[in-house]
Amino acid sequence: MKQDVPSLQHAVNLIGALSIGLADRIVAETEALIGAGANASAALILIGSRPDMTIDDLRHGVKLTHSATVRTVIRLNDAGLVEKHSGEDGRSVYLRLSPKGKRDMARVLKLRERILEVALADLSQAELKQFGALAARVIPNVVLENVSVDAICRLCDGKVCPDATCPLTPERDARDCAESRRKTAVPA
């Protein structure tokens, strides 16, 4: 018996359930793999994707308070996954992955890829490309004004989706430009 085409409301509901289900599974399984607490896998990927990231930059990407981000970094550092380096001003702390952190980042990305492959296995290559094209059109609509673009991409594989092909690059560039102008503005 052929399955009926869902109504628009049903289709929207299914997309919402798919989004939440995939996000929950990816987060649960990647966090279990790393074993360094909540947000560890996202922090690893963000730090690995943007070496010399500050704790403040990371905080926006993992959507945590400054103190919760510091605790996450401490757990990652204690697990030998992240190295902290002092900035020139002595106050700033820059984060880099250790060799073990780089290996674990690769393991997280591979697990994420397997989860997505299993979830999307029933789609043909043409359907998968079409689904990807539709997702690229929709993703910019989910970025909230006060949320870092890195928060949306916190578990993305940057090698597969470099800035040149990322649908969120124009959004990130606009925010970076606005932030730069804000930091360099001369008070009146």
mmCIF file of C-alpha atoms in Angstrom:
data_model
loop_
_atom_site.group_PDB
_atom_site.id
_atom_site.type_symbol
_atom_site.label_atom_id
_atom_site.label_comp_id
_atom_site.label_asym_id
_atom_site.label_seq_id
_atom_site.Cartn_x
_atom_site.Cartn_y
_atom_site.Cartn_z
ATOM 1 C CA MET A 1 0.000 0.000 0.000
ATOM 2 C CA LYS A 2 1.417 3.364 -1.045
ATOM 3 C CA GLN A 3 1.920 5.931 1.712
ATOM 4 C CA ASP A 4 -0.140 9.113 1.316
ATOM 5 C CA VAL A 5 1.684 12.387 0.723
ATOM 6 C CA PRO A 6 1.531 14.308 4.014
ATOM 7 C CA SER A 7 -0.368 17.563 4.337
ATOM 8 C CA LEU A 8 1.729 20.716 4.647
ATOM 9 C CA GLN A 9 1.160 20.834 8.420
ATOM 10 C CA HIS A 10 2.122 17.188 8.720
ATOM 11 C CA ALA A 11 5.246 17.769 6.583
ATOM 12 C CA VAL A 12 6.297 20.683 8.786
ATOM 13 C CA ASN A 13 5.686 18.555 11.888
ATOM 14 C CA LEU A 14 7.817 15.734 10.465
ATOM 15 C CA ILE A 15 10.666 18.130 9.661
ATOM 16 C CA GLY A 16 10.553 19.440 13.235
ATOM 17 C CA ALA A 17 10.622 15.922 14.672
ATOM 18 C CA LEU A 18 13.496 14.957 12.347
ATOM 19 C CA SER A 19 15.495 18.018 13.420
ATOM 20 C CA ILE A 20 15.033 17.379 17.123
ATOM 21 C CA GLY A 21 15.543 13.630 16.837
ATOM 22 C CA LEU A 22 18.774 13.982 14.879
ATOM 23 C CA ALA A 23 20.098 16.711 17.172
ATOM 24 C CA ASP A 24 19.303 14.688 20.304
ATOM 25 C CA ARG A 25 20.930 11.542 18.924
ATOM 26 C CA ILE A 26 24.046 13.315 17.659
ATOM 27 C CA VAL A 27 24.545 15.187 20.931
ATOM 28 C CA ALA A 28 23.908 12.132 23.140
ATOM 29 C CA GLU A 29 26.177 9.798 21.185
ATOM 30 C CA THR A 30 29.020 12.256 20.623
ATOM 31 C CA GLU A 31 28.970 13.367 24.276
ATOM 32 C CA ALA A 32 29.089 9.708 25.367
ATOM 33 C CA LEU A 33 32.034 9.126 23.024
ATOM 34 C CA ILE A 34 34.074 11.994 24.489
ATOM 35 C CA GLY A 35 32.998 11.471 28.104
ATOM 36 C CA ALA A 36 33.946 15.000 29.184
ATOM 37 C CA GLY A 37 30.449 16.247 29.975
ATOM 38 C CA ALA A 38 27.861 18.304 28.226
ATOM 39 C CA ASN A 39 28.963 20.416 25.249
ATOM 40 C CA ALA A 40 32.387 18.767 25.103
ATOM 41 C CA SER A 41 32.017 17.454 21.557
ATOM 42 C CA ALA A 42 30.712 20.788 20.262
ATOM 43 C CA ALA A 43 33.537 22.624 22.031
ATOM 44 C CA LEU A 44 36.103 20.247 20.517
ATOM 45 C CA ILE A 45 34.809 20.808 16.999
ATOM 46 C CA LEU A 46 34.612 24.579 17.400
ATOM 47 C CA ILE A 47 38.120 24.856 18.871
ATOM 48 C CA GLY A 48 39.481 22.498 16.224
ATOM 49 C CA SER A 49 37.792 24.466 13.463
ATOM 50 C CA ARG A 50 39.006 27.835 14.696
ATOM 51 C CA PRO A 51 42.391 27.500 16.458
ATOM 52 C CA ASP A 52 43.227 30.221 18.949
ATOM 53 C CA MET A 53 39.565 30.689 19.761
ATOM 54 C CA THR A 54 38.980 32.602 22.978
ATOM 55 C CA ILE A 55 36.722 31.389 25.760
ATOM 56 C CA ASP A 56 34.343 34.229 24.911
ATOM 57 C CA ASP A 57 34.159 33.124 21.262
ATOM 58 C CA LEU A 58 33.617 29.531 22.371
ATOM 59 C CA ARG A 59 30.897 30.584 24.789
ATOM 60 C CA HIS A 60 28.834 31.987 21.937
ATOM 61 C CA GLY A 61 29.314 28.847 19.876
ATOM 62 C CA VAL A 62 28.263 26.431 22.614
ATOM 63 C CA LYS A 63 25.564 28.798 23.906
ATOM 64 C CA LEU A 64 26.734 28.777 27.509
ATOM 65 C CA THR A 65 27.494 31.394 30.114
ATOM 66 C CA HIS A 66 31.103 32.427 30.547
ATOM 67 C CA SER A 67 31.459 30.425 33.768
ATOM 68 C CA ALA A 68 29.902 27.277 32.251
ATOM 69 C CA THR A 69 32.237 27.603 29.257
ATOM 70 C CA VAL A 70 35.228 27.940 31.581
ATOM 71 C CA ARG A 71 34.142 24.733 33.365
ATOM 72 C CA THR A 72 33.812 22.960 30.001
ATOM 73 C CA VAL A 73 37.317 24.098 29.013
ATOM 74 C CA ILE A 74 38.691 22.925 32.377
ATOM 75 C CA ARG A 75 37.149 19.460 31.809
ATOM 76 C CA LEU A 76 38.578 19.318 28.284
ATOM 77 C CA ASN A 77 41.983 20.481 29.513
ATOM 78 C CA ASP A 78 41.946 17.951 32.381
ATOM 79 C CA ALA A 79 41.093 15.203 29.856
ATOM 80 C CA GLY A 80 44.120 16.247 27.786
ATOM 81 C CA LEU A 81 41.983 17.388 24.837
ATOM 82 C CA VAL A 82 42.532 21.158 24.887
ATOM 83 C CA GLU A 83 45.578 23.296 25.504
ATOM 84 C CA LYS A 84 45.319 26.836 26.831
ATOM 85 C CA HIS A 85 47.755 29.522 25.684
ATOM 86 C CA SER A 86 48.073 33.026 27.101
ATOM 87 C CA GLY A 87 47.569 36.004 24.851
ATOM 88 C CA GLU A 88 50.019 38.849 24.505
ATOM 89 C CA ASP A 89 48.088 40.962 27.004
ATOM 90 C CA GLY A 90 48.395 38.235 29.655
ATOM 91 C CA ARG A 91 44.642 38.252 30.263
ATOM 92 C CA SER A 92 43.350 36.534 27.157
ATOM 93 C CA VAL A 93 43.381 32.763 26.900
ATOM 94 C CA TYR A 94 43.527 31.087 23.501
ATOM 95 C CA LEU A 95 42.424 27.519 22.997
ATOM 96 C CA ARG A 96 43.899 24.836 20.760
ATOM 97 C CA LEU A 97 43.322 21.126 20.496
ATOM 98 C CA SER A 98 46.014 18.816 21.770
ATOM 99 C CA PRO A 99 46.999 15.876 19.550
ATOM 100 C CA LYS A 100 44.533 13.737 21.562
ATOM 101 C CA GLY A 101 41.879 16.428 21.094
ATOM 102 C CA LYS A 102 42.435 16.357 17.335
ATOM 103 C CA ARG A 103 41.998 12.575 17.304
ATOM 104 C CA ASP A 104 38.828 12.821 19.384
ATOM 105 C CA MET A 105 37.478 15.584 17.150
ATOM 106 C CA ALA A 106 37.956 13.270 14.162
ATOM 107 C CA ARG A 107 36.160 10.481 16.063
ATOM 108 C CA VAL A 108 33.235 12.802 16.881
ATOM 109 C CA LEU A 109 32.910 13.909 13.273
ATOM 110 C CA LYS A 110 33.045 10.298 12.050
ATOM 111 C CA LEU A 111 30.334 9.262 14.533
ATOM 112 C CA ARG A 112 28.172 12.226 13.495
ATOM 113 C CA GLU A 113 28.633 11.250 9.855
ATOM 114 C CA ARG A 114 27.573 7.634 10.592
ATOM 115 C CA ILE A 115 24.481 8.791 12.498
ATOM 116 C CA LEU A 116 23.441 11.001 9.587
ATOM 117 C CA GLU A 117 24.170 8.296 7.015
ATOM 118 C CA VAL A 118 21.934 5.834 8.873
ATOM 119 C CA ALA A 119 19.172 8.417 9.264
ATOM 120 C CA LEU A 120 19.274 9.342 5.580
ATOM 121 C CA ALA A 121 19.940 5.867 4.171
ATOM 122 C CA ASP A 122 16.474 5.548 2.602
ATOM 123 C CA LEU A 123 17.081 8.546 0.328
ATOM 124 C CA SER A 124 18.535 8.138 -3.144
ATOM 125 C CA GLN A 125 21.576 10.249 -4.059
ATOM 126 C CA ALA A 126 19.324 12.584 -6.042
ATOM 127 C CA GLU A 127 16.907 12.935 -3.101
ATOM 128 C CA LEU A 128 19.802 13.540 -0.720
ATOM 129 C CA LYS A 129 21.216 16.289 -2.962
ATOM 130 C CA GLN A 130 17.745 17.845 -3.222
ATOM 131 C CA PHE A 131 17.289 17.620 0.558
ATOM 132 C CA GLY A 132 20.703 19.278 1.021
ATOM 133 C CA ALA A 133 19.799 22.064 -1.392
ATOM 134 C CA LEU A 134 16.538 22.674 0.462
ATOM 135 C CA ALA A 135 18.352 22.659 3.807
ATOM 136 C CA ALA A 136 20.840 25.245 2.471
ATOM 137 C CA ARG A 137 17.924 27.528 1.611
ATOM 138 C CA VAL A 138 16.259 27.096 5.012
ATOM 139 C CA ILE A 139 19.241 27.141 7.398
ATOM 140 C CA PRO A 140 19.763 30.935 7.278
ATOM 141 C CA ASN A 141 16.171 31.326 8.503
ATOM 142 C CA VAL A 142 16.907 29.508 11.774
ATOM 143 C CA VAL A 143 19.714 31.808 12.924
ATOM 144 C CA LEU A 144 18.432 34.017 15.702
ATOM 145 C CA GLU A 145 19.698 37.580 15.923
ATOM 146 C CA ASN A 146 21.425 37.073 19.278
ATOM 147 C CA VAL A 147 22.834 33.583 18.524
ATOM 148 C CA SER A 148 26.269 33.022 17.030
ATOM 149 C CA VAL A 149 26.334 31.343 13.639
ATOM 150 C CA ASP A 150 28.909 29.014 15.201
ATOM 151 C CA ALA A 151 26.137 27.750 17.489
ATOM 152 C CA ILE A 152 24.262 26.435 14.455
ATOM 153 C CA CYS A 153 27.436 24.912 12.973
ATOM 154 C CA ARG A 154 28.907 23.684 16.263
ATOM 155 C CA LEU A 155 28.885 20.032 15.178
ATOM 156 C CA CYS A 156 29.571 20.600 11.470
ATOM 157 C CA ASP A 157 32.540 19.237 9.577
ATOM 158 C CA GLY A 158 34.209 22.373 8.247
ATOM 159 C CA LYS A 159 36.201 20.384 5.685
ATOM 160 C CA VAL A 160 32.978 19.199 4.057
ATOM 161 C CA CYS A 161 31.270 22.581 4.275
ATOM 162 C CA PRO A 162 33.972 25.261 4.005
ATOM 163 C CA ASP A 163 33.071 28.936 4.256
ATOM 164 C CA ALA A 164 32.951 29.183 0.452
ATOM 165 C CA THR A 165 29.984 26.768 0.313
ATOM 166 C CA CYS A 166 28.388 27.314 3.722
ATOM 167 C CA PRO A 167 24.971 28.966 3.431
ATOM 168 C CA LEU A 168 25.649 30.758 6.723
ATOM 169 C CA THR A 169 28.911 32.437 5.634
ATOM 170 C CA PRO A 170 27.175 35.694 4.563
ATOM 171 C CA GLU A 171 25.404 35.803 7.945
ATOM 172 C CA ARG A 172 28.685 35.125 9.810
ATOM 173 C CA ASP A 173 30.537 37.740 7.742
ATOM 174 C CA ALA A 174 27.844 40.368 8.433
ATOM 175 C CA ARG A 175 27.957 39.669 12.184
ATOM 176 C CA ASP A 176 31.764 39.656 12.292
ATOM 177 C CA CYS A 177 31.812 42.988 10.460
ATOM 178 C CA ALA A 178 29.241 44.497 12.841
ATOM 179 C CA GLU A 179 31.153 43.169 15.877
ATOM 180 C CA SER A 180 34.407 44.577 14.531
ATOM 181 C CA ARG A 181 32.784 47.991 13.986
ATOM 182 C CA ARG A 182 31.336 47.867 17.510
ATOM 183 C CA LYS A 183 34.739 47.059 19.068
ATOM 184 C CA THR A 184 36.586 49.777 17.144
ATOM 185 C CA ALA A 185 33.953 52.500 17.462
ATOM 186 C CA VAL A 186 35.239 55.688 19.026
ATOM 187 C CA PRO A 187 32.955 56.932 21.820
ATOM 188 C CA ALA A 188 31.386 60.322 21.141
#
